[in-house]
């Protein structure tokens, strides 16, 4: 942290996007440029392509990514998770949280600047459209203060219309993740009037996205997102973040405006020329020279801008760079800390557990339960009968037909309450019904007998389950 900042911490008492009167202070960030911005564009366009295509990619007939909360069905990288697999989904989410936590400990809020959908849409889609229509920082400020003449009305209507169309498109993609791309395409072909129950949520999503990207903007990262608060707990002096090198920038006598042919070193001034370009280019309106702040999303715009200024005045680049506090203060290079090693160990264990459970998971799940309130029934020829309900879940994309039940290591008969002895389970669906198990009393061993029931399809074993069969108590 700079010497000037150490003496004045008032900037932490307020948010840069809120005025002293509590009103919104609109941010007009300068259009960024530089090597990091170009790299971020490549990463962002790749992630945008992935985001828009993932719901339409199929792996073994399963949507690549789907989060159907209403039906509690999720697909992650083509693996389907049913309500019965909720424990697997929870482990997957924990792995995601640990992964993000690990990178936050090591590299600060890098997720926000490079991967977060909010930042990507805001900076690489909506902001770039705004630069194209309204112009750069100074032109935007001038346009906002300009009276409502033909030029302002034309630019405003064009920008708002384009923002609305993109928000509607994002809402449709969001819906594809929730209900499935096949269902969404069918709804589109059928027409909105056939599915008004889906149309209204779609319009609400559109309005939310439009509100976020057209007005709320960086406030999402500063006020709404809890991740900014989380980084304050996770970061330490060894975390690599976007940092201002105050040792080099301040010198002994602080920063000073640039003057040609001036020996700044002899005067005791650092390399920072107080040009404020790092502030003007920041999408959250902070001064990175004040040190690590909640509002910083590690977007690297200030790095590119400062490097450009340093290059133009023949000073070394890297005054603002990716660095840890210990690197700036003690010249220590990055290395894995014990805390990071702990997170890596936990992440490795959880990933191994998830992979193992996925490999052991069956594509077909059978569940047979006793009908509530029923005990047993005595029939002719010393036969004892129990009634059960069955539910067969097919997690694959292929239907399973000629499904039947067989008792293992027990003499008895299973009768389905239907006209046939077998049935079919639809793809990614379930079959349920009622069955009777009849066993001769002489084969029973007491009043409660554990039976193993195997499930077959075309005489091919596919699953097994157990039930408790009740009979009359034996007296000896």
Tab-separated table of C-alpha atoms in Angstrom:
chain	number	residue	atom	x	y	z
A	1	UNK	CA	0.000	0.000	0.000
A	2	UNK	CA	1.322	3.483	-0.873
A	3	UNK	CA	2.631	5.891	1.758
A	4	UNK	CA	-0.070	8.421	0.866
A	5	UNK	CA	-2.750	5.774	1.279
A	6	UNK	CA	-1.430	4.616	4.634
A	7	UNK	CA	-2.082	8.095	5.968
A	8	UNK	CA	-5.544	8.338	4.457
A	9	UNK	CA	-7.916	5.381	4.552
A	10	UNK	CA	-11.070	7.443	3.941
A	11	UNK	CA	-11.622	5.787	0.565
A	12	UNK	CA	-12.663	2.599	2.403
A	13	UNK	CA	-15.524	4.433	4.146
A	14	UNK	CA	-17.593	4.760	0.972
A	15	UNK	CA	-18.221	3.168	-2.423
A	16	UNK	CA	-16.952	4.993	-5.484
A	17	UNK	CA	-20.212	4.487	-7.381
A	18	UNK	CA	-22.330	6.244	-4.716
A	19	UNK	CA	-22.242	10.019	-4.117
A	20	UNK	CA	-22.163	11.666	-0.691
A	21	UNK	CA	-25.901	12.289	-1.087
A	22	UNK	CA	-26.487	8.558	-1.608
A	23	UNK	CA	-27.236	8.836	-5.319
A	24	UNK	CA	-25.754	6.782	-8.149
A	25	UNK	CA	-22.390	8.049	-9.419
A	26	UNK	CA	-22.323	6.855	-13.026
A	27	UNK	CA	-19.057	5.279	-14.200
A	28	UNK	CA	-17.677	6.216	-17.630
A	29	UNK	CA	-14.692	3.879	-18.032
A	30	UNK	CA	-12.217	4.602	-20.790
A	31	UNK	CA	-12.102	1.974	-23.530
A	32	UNK	CA	-9.301	-0.435	-22.541
A	33	UNK	CA	-6.573	-1.660	-24.870
A	34	UNK	CA	-3.406	-3.679	-24.530
A	35	UNK	CA	-2.122	-7.247	-24.390
A	36	UNK	CA	-4.171	-8.324	-21.385
A	37	UNK	CA	-7.359	-6.898	-22.909
A	38	UNK	CA	-6.705	-8.798	-26.135
A	39	UNK	CA	-6.168	-12.004	-24.192
A	40	UNK	CA	-9.338	-11.413	-22.206
A	41	UNK	CA	-11.245	-10.954	-25.458
A	42	UNK	CA	-10.059	-14.339	-26.708
A	43	UNK	CA	-11.014	-16.028	-23.420
A	44	UNK	CA	-14.363	-14.200	-23.319
A	45	UNK	CA	-15.358	-15.063	-26.885
A	46	UNK	CA	-14.473	-18.702	-26.272
A	47	UNK	CA	-16.575	-18.757	-23.075
A	48	UNK	CA	-19.461	-16.954	-24.814
A	49	UNK	CA	-19.398	-19.522	-27.606
A	50	UNK	CA	-19.384	-22.277	-24.985
A	51	UNK	CA	-22.214	-20.646	-23.002
A	52	UNK	CA	-24.457	-20.313	-26.059
A	53	UNK	CA	-23.685	-23.774	-27.453
A	54	UNK	CA	-23.538	-25.926	-24.286
A	55	UNK	CA	-27.349	-26.423	-23.989
A	56	UNK	CA	-27.437	-27.731	-27.581
A	57	UNK	CA	-24.490	-30.134	-27.275
A	58	UNK	CA	-25.454	-33.755	-26.557
A	59	UNK	CA	-23.269	-36.435	-24.970
A	60	UNK	CA	-24.777	-39.920	-25.287
A	61	UNK	CA	-28.112	-38.221	-25.833
A	62	UNK	CA	-27.794	-36.096	-22.682
A	63	UNK	CA	-27.651	-32.310	-22.779
A	64	UNK	CA	-24.081	-31.223	-21.970
A	65	UNK	CA	-25.199	-28.794	-19.240
A	66	UNK	CA	-28.689	-28.557	-17.760
A	67	UNK	CA	-29.972	-27.337	-14.397
A	68	UNK	CA	-33.647	-28.272	-14.275
A	69	UNK	CA	-34.400	-27.131	-10.741
A	70	UNK	CA	-38.148	-27.745	-10.964
A	71	UNK	CA	-37.772	-31.424	-11.868
A	72	UNK	CA	-34.518	-31.742	-9.869
A	73	UNK	CA	-32.676	-33.070	-12.905
A	74	UNK	CA	-29.184	-31.867	-13.709
A	75	UNK	CA	-26.673	-32.658	-16.437
A	76	UNK	CA	-23.043	-31.741	-15.829
A	77	UNK	CA	-20.643	-32.372	-18.733
A	78	UNK	CA	-23.095	-34.923	-20.110
A	79	UNK	CA	-23.513	-36.841	-16.836
A	80	UNK	CA	-27.203	-36.925	-15.808
A	81	UNK	CA	-28.015	-36.386	-12.132
A	82	UNK	CA	-31.486	-37.455	-11.015
A	83	UNK	CA	-33.118	-36.661	-7.665
A	84	UNK	CA	-31.717	-40.003	-6.463
A	85	UNK	CA	-28.230	-38.721	-7.372
A	86	UNK	CA	-28.543	-35.548	-5.347
A	87	UNK	CA	-25.529	-36.503	-3.208
A	88	UNK	CA	-23.394	-36.635	-6.378
A	89	UNK	CA	-24.626	-33.217	-7.445
A	90	UNK	CA	-23.814	-31.800	-4.008
A	91	UNK	CA	-20.264	-33.186	-4.215
A	92	UNK	CA	-19.894	-31.619	-7.677
A	93	UNK	CA	-20.974	-28.240	-6.328
A	94	UNK	CA	-18.594	-28.540	-3.367
A	95	UNK	CA	-15.753	-29.309	-5.790
A	96	UNK	CA	-16.665	-26.144	-7.720
A	97	UNK	CA	-16.630	-24.043	-4.549
A	98	UNK	CA	-13.279	-25.475	-3.394
A	99	UNK	CA	-11.819	-24.906	-6.875
A	100	UNK	CA	-12.865	-21.231	-6.899
A	101	UNK	CA	-11.657	-20.832	-3.300
A	102	UNK	CA	-8.254	-22.305	-4.205
A	103	UNK	CA	-7.801	-19.867	-7.076
A	104	UNK	CA	-8.956	-16.963	-4.910
A	105	UNK	CA	-6.344	-17.810	-2.268
A	106	UNK	CA	-3.656	-18.045	-4.939
A	107	UNK	CA	-4.694	-15.430	-7.496
A	108	UNK	CA	-7.318	-13.203	-5.907
A	109	UNK	CA	-10.459	-12.282	-7.806
A	110	UNK	CA	-9.128	-13.548	-11.145
A	111	UNK	CA	-12.364	-15.515	-11.658
A	112	UNK	CA	-14.316	-12.243	-11.716
A	113	UNK	CA	-12.118	-10.550	-14.290
A	114	UNK	CA	-11.658	-13.431	-16.696
A	115	UNK	CA	-14.461	-16.008	-16.314
A	116	UNK	CA	-17.493	-14.524	-14.532
A	117	UNK	CA	-20.484	-14.247	-16.933
A	118	UNK	CA	-21.418	-10.867	-15.426
A	119	UNK	CA	-18.014	-9.378	-16.333
A	120	UNK	CA	-17.866	-11.053	-19.741
A	121	UNK	CA	-21.311	-9.843	-20.795
A	122	UNK	CA	-20.811	-6.390	-19.315
A	123	UNK	CA	-17.309	-5.644	-20.603
A	124	UNK	CA	-17.137	-7.709	-23.781
A	125	UNK	CA	-20.681	-7.379	-25.087
A	126	UNK	CA	-22.736	-4.509	-23.672
A	127	UNK	CA	-19.827	-2.131	-23.006
A	128	UNK	CA	-18.357	-2.676	-26.484
A	129	UNK	CA	-21.754	-1.940	-28.045
A	130	UNK	CA	-21.901	1.210	-25.937
A	131	UNK	CA	-18.456	2.295	-27.192
A	132	UNK	CA	-19.634	1.642	-30.758
A	133	UNK	CA	-22.828	3.729	-30.395
A	134	UNK	CA	-21.960	6.409	-27.813
A	135	UNK	CA	-18.172	6.626	-28.231
A	136	UNK	CA	-15.406	6.528	-25.629
A	137	UNK	CA	-15.355	7.976	-22.121
A	138	UNK	CA	-15.392	11.719	-22.978
A	139	UNK	CA	-18.043	11.345	-25.688
A	140	UNK	CA	-20.281	9.403	-23.306
A	141	UNK	CA	-19.987	12.092	-20.637
A	142	UNK	CA	-20.746	14.773	-23.227
A	143	UNK	CA	-23.729	12.821	-24.581
A	144	UNK	CA	-25.235	12.384	-21.091
A	145	UNK	CA	-25.065	16.141	-20.455
A	146	UNK	CA	-26.355	16.932	-23.934
A	147	UNK	CA	-29.961	18.029	-24.368
A	148	UNK	CA	-32.424	15.580	-25.879
A	149	UNK	CA	-31.887	16.463	-29.511
A	150	UNK	CA	-32.190	14.176	-32.544
A	151	UNK	CA	-28.677	12.737	-32.112
A	152	UNK	CA	-29.165	11.799	-28.459
A	153	UNK	CA	-32.616	10.294	-29.045
A	154	UNK	CA	-31.317	8.255	-31.987
A	155	UNK	CA	-28.314	6.902	-30.059
A	156	UNK	CA	-30.291	6.177	-26.923
A	157	UNK	CA	-33.097	4.333	-28.741
A	158	UNK	CA	-30.592	2.335	-30.799
A	159	UNK	CA	-28.563	1.337	-27.719
A	160	UNK	CA	-31.611	0.457	-25.640
A	161	UNK	CA	-33.092	-1.603	-28.493
A	162	UNK	CA	-29.858	-3.559	-29.058
A	163	UNK	CA	-29.495	-4.118	-25.292
A	164	UNK	CA	-33.077	-5.415	-25.144
A	165	UNK	CA	-32.560	-7.851	-28.035
A	166	UNK	CA	-29.368	-9.240	-26.478
A	167	UNK	CA	-31.066	-9.522	-23.068
A	168	UNK	CA	-33.915	-11.476	-24.696
A	169	UNK	CA	-31.390	-13.789	-26.373
A	170	UNK	CA	-29.548	-14.355	-23.067
A	171	UNK	CA	-32.876	-15.095	-21.355
A	172	UNK	CA	-33.652	-17.777	-23.967
A	173	UNK	CA	-30.260	-19.410	-23.449
A	174	UNK	CA	-30.775	-19.227	-19.688
A	175	UNK	CA	-34.135	-20.952	-20.163
A	176	UNK	CA	-32.475	-23.670	-22.266
A	177	UNK	CA	-30.267	-24.486	-19.271
A	178	UNK	CA	-33.318	-24.683	-16.999
A	179	UNK	CA	-35.879	-26.635	-19.027
A	180	UNK	CA	-33.687	-28.235	-21.705
A	181	UNK	CA	-32.879	-27.107	-25.234
A	182	UNK	CA	-35.212	-29.650	-26.889
A	183	UNK	CA	-38.179	-28.366	-24.927
A	184	UNK	CA	-37.226	-24.737	-25.628
A	185	UNK	CA	-36.984	-25.346	-29.401
A	186	UNK	CA	-40.351	-27.108	-29.319
A	187	UNK	CA	-41.884	-24.144	-27.491
A	188	UNK	CA	-40.464	-21.762	-30.106
A	189	UNK	CA	-41.883	-23.843	-32.965
A	190	UNK	CA	-45.284	-24.117	-31.253
A	191	UNK	CA	-45.432	-20.357	-30.740
A	192	UNK	CA	-45.580	-18.262	-27.556
A	193	UNK	CA	-49.376	-18.352	-27.351
A	194	UNK	CA	-49.222	-22.114	-26.731
A	195	UNK	CA	-46.894	-21.766	-23.759
A	196	UNK	CA	-47.836	-18.617	-21.892
A	197	UNK	CA	-46.666	-20.166	-18.614
A	198	UNK	CA	-43.128	-20.173	-20.014
A	199	UNK	CA	-43.395	-16.872	-21.907
A	200	UNK	CA	-43.965	-14.786	-18.779
A	201	UNK	CA	-40.870	-16.108	-16.929
A	202	UNK	CA	-38.901	-15.539	-20.148
A	203	UNK	CA	-39.992	-11.885	-20.240
A	204	UNK	CA	-39.139	-11.513	-16.546
A	205	UNK	CA	-35.636	-12.917	-17.176
A	206	UNK	CA	-35.264	-10.518	-20.104
A	207	UNK	CA	-36.224	-7.565	-17.899
A	208	UNK	CA	-33.777	-8.668	-15.185
A	209	UNK	CA	-30.868	-9.011	-17.621
A	210	UNK	CA	-31.719	-5.686	-19.234
A	211	UNK	CA	-31.858	-3.971	-15.834
A	212	UNK	CA	-28.510	-5.482	-14.801
A	213	UNK	CA	-26.569	-4.628	-17.949
A	214	UNK	CA	-28.234	-1.355	-18.886
A	215	UNK	CA	-28.398	0.264	-15.447
A	216	UNK	CA	-27.205	-1.770	-12.416
A	217	UNK	CA	-23.923	-2.805	-14.060
A	218	UNK	CA	-20.849	-2.753	-11.801
A	219	UNK	CA	-23.135	-2.527	-8.760
A	220	UNK	CA	-23.689	-6.275	-9.127
A	221	UNK	CA	-19.999	-6.896	-8.395
A	222	UNK	CA	-19.782	-4.277	-5.660
A	223	UNK	CA	-23.091	-4.635	-3.823
A	224	UNK	CA	-24.943	-7.805	-4.841
A	225	UNK	CA	-22.214	-10.412	-5.349
A	226	UNK	CA	-20.988	-12.023	-2.090
A	227	UNK	CA	-17.732	-13.128	-3.700
A	228	UNK	CA	-16.149	-9.706	-3.205
A	229	UNK	CA	-16.643	-10.036	0.552
A	230	UNK	CA	-15.353	-13.592	0.443
A	231	UNK	CA	-12.017	-12.545	-1.027
A	232	UNK	CA	-11.351	-10.349	1.995
A	233	UNK	CA	-11.336	-13.506	4.105
A	234	UNK	CA	-9.329	-15.633	1.694
A	235	UNK	CA	-6.597	-13.254	0.511
A	236	UNK	CA	-3.275	-12.894	2.286
A	237	UNK	CA	0.079	-11.243	1.565
A	238	UNK	CA	1.087	-14.130	-0.680
A	239	UNK	CA	-1.974	-13.957	-2.961
A	240	UNK	CA	-1.214	-12.747	-6.489
A	241	UNK	CA	-3.595	-9.899	-7.386
A	242	UNK	CA	-3.645	-6.853	-9.638
A	243	UNK	CA	-1.375	-4.654	-7.535
A	244	UNK	CA	0.271	-1.248	-7.681
A	245	UNK	CA	3.998	-1.328	-6.881
A	246	UNK	CA	3.989	1.484	-4.331
A	247	UNK	CA	7.691	1.018	-3.583
A	248	UNK	CA	8.557	1.956	-7.122
A	249	UNK	CA	5.627	4.263	-7.774
A	250	UNK	CA	5.925	6.494	-4.701
A	251	UNK	CA	9.664	6.682	-4.092
A	252	UNK	CA	10.662	8.653	-1.007
A	253	UNK	CA	8.676	11.821	-1.750
A	254	UNK	CA	5.559	10.370	-3.400
A	255	UNK	CA	4.214	10.626	-6.928
A	256	UNK	CA	4.584	13.678	-9.167
A	257	UNK	CA	3.299	14.889	-12.525
A	258	UNK	CA	5.606	14.151	-15.453
A	259	UNK	CA	7.977	16.806	-16.742
A	260	UNK	CA	10.436	16.353	-19.578
A	261	UNK	CA	14.142	16.141	-18.799
A	262	UNK	CA	13.466	15.952	-15.061
A	263	UNK	CA	15.547	13.631	-12.878
A	264	UNK	CA	12.743	12.121	-10.795
A	265	UNK	CA	15.102	9.763	-8.970
A	266	UNK	CA	17.305	12.624	-7.773
A	267	UNK	CA	14.202	14.472	-6.562
A	268	UNK	CA	13.056	11.367	-4.668
A	269	UNK	CA	9.853	10.875	-6.661
A	270	UNK	CA	8.590	7.505	-7.849
A	271	UNK	CA	7.617	6.424	-11.349
A	272	UNK	CA	3.885	7.168	-10.909
A	273	UNK	CA	3.165	10.443	-12.753
A	274	UNK	CA	-0.345	10.790	-11.263
A	275	UNK	CA	-1.976	10.751	-14.711
A	276	UNK	CA	-5.118	9.039	-13.300
A	277	UNK	CA	-5.445	6.880	-16.435
A	278	UNK	CA	-5.650	3.757	-14.256
A	279	UNK	CA	-8.672	5.325	-12.539
A	280	UNK	CA	-10.335	6.466	-15.769
A	281	UNK	CA	-10.112	2.992	-17.335
A	282	UNK	CA	-11.398	1.108	-14.257
A	283	UNK	CA	-14.924	-0.311	-14.818
A	284	UNK	CA	-15.709	-0.017	-11.078
A	285	UNK	CA	-14.233	3.466	-10.657
A	286	UNK	CA	-11.565	2.690	-8.054
A	287	UNK	CA	-7.983	3.884	-7.686
A	288	UNK	CA	-5.807	0.769	-7.705
A	289	UNK	CA	-3.035	2.785	-6.053
A	290	UNK	CA	-5.036	2.601	-2.818
A	291	UNK	CA	-4.274	-1.107	-2.593
A	292	UNK	CA	-6.473	-4.199	-2.780
A	293	UNK	CA	-10.140	-3.224	-2.604
A	294	UNK	CA	-13.456	-5.037	-2.554
A	295	UNK	CA	-14.521	-3.363	-5.816
A	296	UNK	CA	-11.508	-4.597	-7.827
A	297	UNK	CA	-12.469	-7.465	-10.166
A	298	UNK	CA	-8.906	-8.061	-11.465
A	299	UNK	CA	-9.906	-7.122	-15.008
A	300	UNK	CA	-6.302	-5.940	-15.810
A	301	UNK	CA	-7.512	-2.776	-17.595
A	302	UNK	CA	-5.334	-0.651	-15.308
A	303	UNK	CA	-2.288	-2.836	-16.070
A	304	UNK	CA	-2.623	-2.258	-19.809
A	305	UNK	CA	-3.225	1.468	-19.379
A	306	UNK	CA	-0.297	1.978	-16.994
A	307	UNK	CA	2.035	-0.055	-19.235
A	308	UNK	CA	1.082	2.192	-22.155
A	309	UNK	CA	1.854	5.347	-20.126
A	310	UNK	CA	5.164	3.947	-18.863
A	311	UNK	CA	6.152	3.029	-22.404
A	312	UNK	CA	5.321	6.528	-23.676
A	313	UNK	CA	7.612	8.207	-21.099
A	314	UNK	CA	10.420	5.629	-21.428
A	315	UNK	CA	9.999	4.043	-18.001
A	316	UNK	CA	9.852	0.285	-17.312
A	317	UNK	CA	6.441	-1.347	-17.562
A	318	UNK	CA	4.928	-3.274	-14.655
A	319	UNK	CA	4.220	-0.429	-12.242
A	320	UNK	CA	0.775	-2.054	-11.974
A	321	UNK	CA	0.983	-5.813	-12.481
A	322	UNK	CA	0.010	-9.207	-11.178
A	323	UNK	CA	1.935	-9.447	-7.906
A	324	UNK	CA	1.569	-10.327	-4.245
A	325	UNK	CA	2.153	-7.931	-1.372
A	326	UNK	CA	5.182	-9.987	-0.345
A	327	UNK	CA	6.627	-9.746	-3.846
A	328	UNK	CA	6.402	-5.944	-3.734
A	329	UNK	CA	7.607	-5.595	-0.148
A	330	UNK	CA	10.112	-8.464	0.103
A	331	UNK	CA	10.779	-9.423	-3.550
A	332	UNK	CA	9.483	-12.944	-2.826
A	333	UNK	CA	8.402	-15.053	-5.797
A	334	UNK	CA	5.120	-16.949	-5.873
A	335	UNK	CA	5.047	-20.394	-4.288
A	336	UNK	CA	2.409	-22.749	-2.954
A	337	UNK	CA	1.510	-21.992	0.650
A	338	UNK	CA	0.454	-24.606	3.172
A	339	UNK	CA	-3.108	-23.324	2.899
A	340	UNK	CA	-3.110	-23.783	-0.878
A	341	UNK	CA	-1.649	-27.275	-0.497
A	342	UNK	CA	-4.493	-28.073	1.904
A	343	UNK	CA	-7.111	-26.916	-0.610
A	344	UNK	CA	-5.393	-28.924	-3.371
A	345	UNK	CA	-5.466	-32.037	-1.174
A	346	UNK	CA	-9.177	-31.569	-0.399
A	347	UNK	CA	-9.926	-30.916	-4.073
A	348	UNK	CA	-8.038	-34.056	-5.123
A	349	UNK	CA	-9.842	-36.225	-2.567
A	350	UNK	CA	-13.293	-34.886	-3.489
A	351	UNK	CA	-12.611	-35.309	-7.202
A	352	UNK	CA	-11.459	-38.887	-6.629
A	353	UNK	CA	-14.576	-39.640	-4.569
A	354	UNK	CA	-16.841	-38.168	-7.265
A	355	UNK	CA	-15.149	-40.118	-10.071
A	356	UNK	CA	-15.399	-43.329	-8.068
A	357	UNK	CA	-19.084	-42.791	-7.295
A	358	UNK	CA	-19.819	-41.957	-10.935
A	359	UNK	CA	-18.115	-45.164	-12.085
A	360	UNK	CA	-20.084	-47.212	-9.547
A	361	UNK	CA	-23.409	-45.542	-10.329
A	362	UNK	CA	-25.929	-47.666	-12.242
A	363	UNK	CA	-27.776	-46.385	-15.281
A	364	UNK	CA	-30.884	-48.150	-13.982
A	365	UNK	CA	-32.152	-47.810	-10.435
A	366	UNK	CA	-34.772	-50.114	-8.906
A	367	UNK	CA	-36.746	-49.426	-5.777
A	368	UNK	CA	-39.349	-51.840	-4.362
A	369	UNK	CA	-41.238	-50.818	-1.216
A	370	UNK	CA	-43.934	-52.416	0.870
A	371	UNK	CA	-47.392	-51.006	0.317
A	372	UNK	CA	-48.106	-48.851	3.399
A	373	UNK	CA	-50.491	-50.401	5.924
A	374	UNK	CA	-50.312	-53.917	4.428
A	375	UNK	CA	-48.926	-56.947	6.282
A	376	UNK	CA	-49.341	-60.303	4.528
A	377	UNK	CA	-52.129	-62.477	3.148
A	378	UNK	CA	-52.609	-66.219	3.551
A	379	UNK	CA	-53.668	-68.058	0.411
A	380	UNK	CA	-54.469	-71.651	-0.508
A	381	UNK	CA	-51.800	-74.321	-0.475
A	382	UNK	CA	-49.938	-72.668	2.408
A	383	UNK	CA	-48.970	-69.629	0.247
A	384	UNK	CA	-48.061	-66.312	1.916
A	385	UNK	CA	-48.448	-63.172	-0.215
A	386	UNK	CA	-47.032	-59.643	0.247
A	387	UNK	CA	-47.899	-56.631	-1.884
A	388	UNK	CA	-45.239	-54.091	-2.961
A	389	UNK	CA	-44.904	-51.047	-5.181
A	390	UNK	CA	-41.995	-50.806	-7.598
A	391	UNK	CA	-40.297	-47.928	-9.336
A	392	UNK	CA	-37.666	-48.440	-12.069
A	393	UNK	CA	-35.709	-45.356	-13.141
A	394	UNK	CA	-33.969	-45.336	-16.516
A	395	UNK	CA	-31.165	-42.724	-16.606
A	396	UNK	CA	-30.087	-43.571	-20.164
A	397	UNK	CA	-31.302	-42.155	-23.473
A	398	UNK	CA	-32.466	-45.597	-24.686
A	399	UNK	CA	-35.695	-47.284	-23.666
A	400	UNK	CA	-35.446	-50.556	-21.728
A	401	UNK	CA	-38.059	-53.148	-22.662
A	402	UNK	CA	-39.011	-56.639	-21.558
A	403	UNK	CA	-38.202	-55.783	-17.953
A	404	UNK	CA	-38.960	-58.532	-15.423
A	405	UNK	CA	-38.249	-59.475	-11.797
A	406	UNK	CA	-36.767	-62.676	-10.400
A	407	UNK	CA	-36.166	-63.857	-6.828
A	408	UNK	CA	-32.606	-64.819	-6.023
A	409	UNK	CA	-31.899	-67.841	-3.783
A	410	UNK	CA	-35.546	-68.166	-2.797
A	411	UNK	CA	-38.363	-70.309	-4.111
A	412	UNK	CA	-41.331	-68.122	-4.881
A	413	UNK	CA	-43.159	-66.209	-7.574
A	414	UNK	CA	-43.455	-62.509	-8.457
A	415	UNK	CA	-46.739	-61.439	-10.047
A	416	UNK	CA	-47.192	-58.000	-11.596
A	417	UNK	CA	-50.581	-56.320	-11.269
A	418	UNK	CA	-50.912	-56.019	-15.054
A	419	UNK	CA	-51.849	-58.102	-18.070
A	420	UNK	CA	-48.230	-59.000	-18.896
A	421	UNK	CA	-45.294	-60.441	-16.978
A	422	UNK	CA	-42.898	-57.722	-18.170
A	423	UNK	CA	-42.964	-54.011	-18.942
A	424	UNK	CA	-41.000	-51.205	-20.591
A	425	UNK	CA	-39.131	-48.259	-19.052
A	426	UNK	CA	-38.932	-45.173	-21.336
A	427	UNK	CA	-35.679	-43.338	-21.982
A	428	UNK	CA	-34.796	-40.910	-19.176
A	429	UNK	CA	-38.040	-41.879	-17.521
A	430	UNK	CA	-39.506	-44.281	-15.025
A	431	UNK	CA	-41.963	-47.145	-14.771
A	432	UNK	CA	-43.928	-47.829	-11.629
A	433	UNK	CA	-46.615	-50.231	-10.530
A	434	UNK	CA	-47.660	-52.875	-8.036
A	435	UNK	CA	-46.535	-56.461	-7.643
A	436	UNK	CA	-47.253	-59.466	-5.415
A	437	UNK	CA	-44.607	-61.837	-4.086
A	438	UNK	CA	-45.949	-65.282	-3.187
A	439	UNK	CA	-43.851	-67.781	-1.190
A	440	UNK	CA	-44.725	-71.095	0.408
A	441	UNK	CA	-44.755	-70.777	4.185
A	442	UNK	CA	-42.400	-73.747	4.530
A	443	UNK	CA	-39.661	-71.696	2.795
A	444	UNK	CA	-39.890	-68.800	5.229
A	445	UNK	CA	-37.529	-68.398	8.144
A	446	UNK	CA	-39.493	-66.434	10.692
A	447	UNK	CA	-41.800	-63.448	10.417
A	448	UNK	CA	-39.363	-61.246	8.515
A	449	UNK	CA	-37.362	-62.497	5.542
A	450	UNK	CA	-34.886	-60.501	3.477
A	451	UNK	CA	-35.374	-61.139	-0.232
A	452	UNK	CA	-33.024	-60.227	-3.065
A	453	UNK	CA	-34.857	-59.254	-6.246
A	454	UNK	CA	-32.970	-59.071	-9.535
A	455	UNK	CA	-34.150	-56.967	-12.453
A	456	UNK	CA	-33.710	-58.294	-15.984
A	457	UNK	CA	-34.195	-56.954	-19.484
A	458	UNK	CA	-34.425	-59.661	-22.158
A	459	UNK	CA	-32.988	-62.055	-19.559
A	460	UNK	CA	-29.998	-59.725	-19.121
A	461	UNK	CA	-29.290	-58.723	-15.514
A	462	UNK	CA	-29.417	-54.920	-15.090
A	463	UNK	CA	-30.037	-54.162	-11.395
A	464	UNK	CA	-30.800	-55.648	-8.010
A	465	UNK	CA	-32.610	-54.531	-4.863
A	466	UNK	CA	-33.776	-55.977	-1.531
A	467	UNK	CA	-37.105	-56.102	0.312
A	468	UNK	CA	-38.397	-57.446	3.619
A	469	UNK	CA	-41.053	-60.149	3.205
A	470	UNK	CA	-43.435	-60.597	6.139
A	471	UNK	CA	-44.937	-63.890	7.210
A	472	UNK	CA	-46.590	-65.437	10.240
A	473	UNK	CA	-44.437	-65.727	13.351
A	474	UNK	CA	-42.975	-69.179	13.856
A	475	UNK	CA	-43.339	-70.858	17.253
A	476	UNK	CA	-41.055	-73.674	18.285
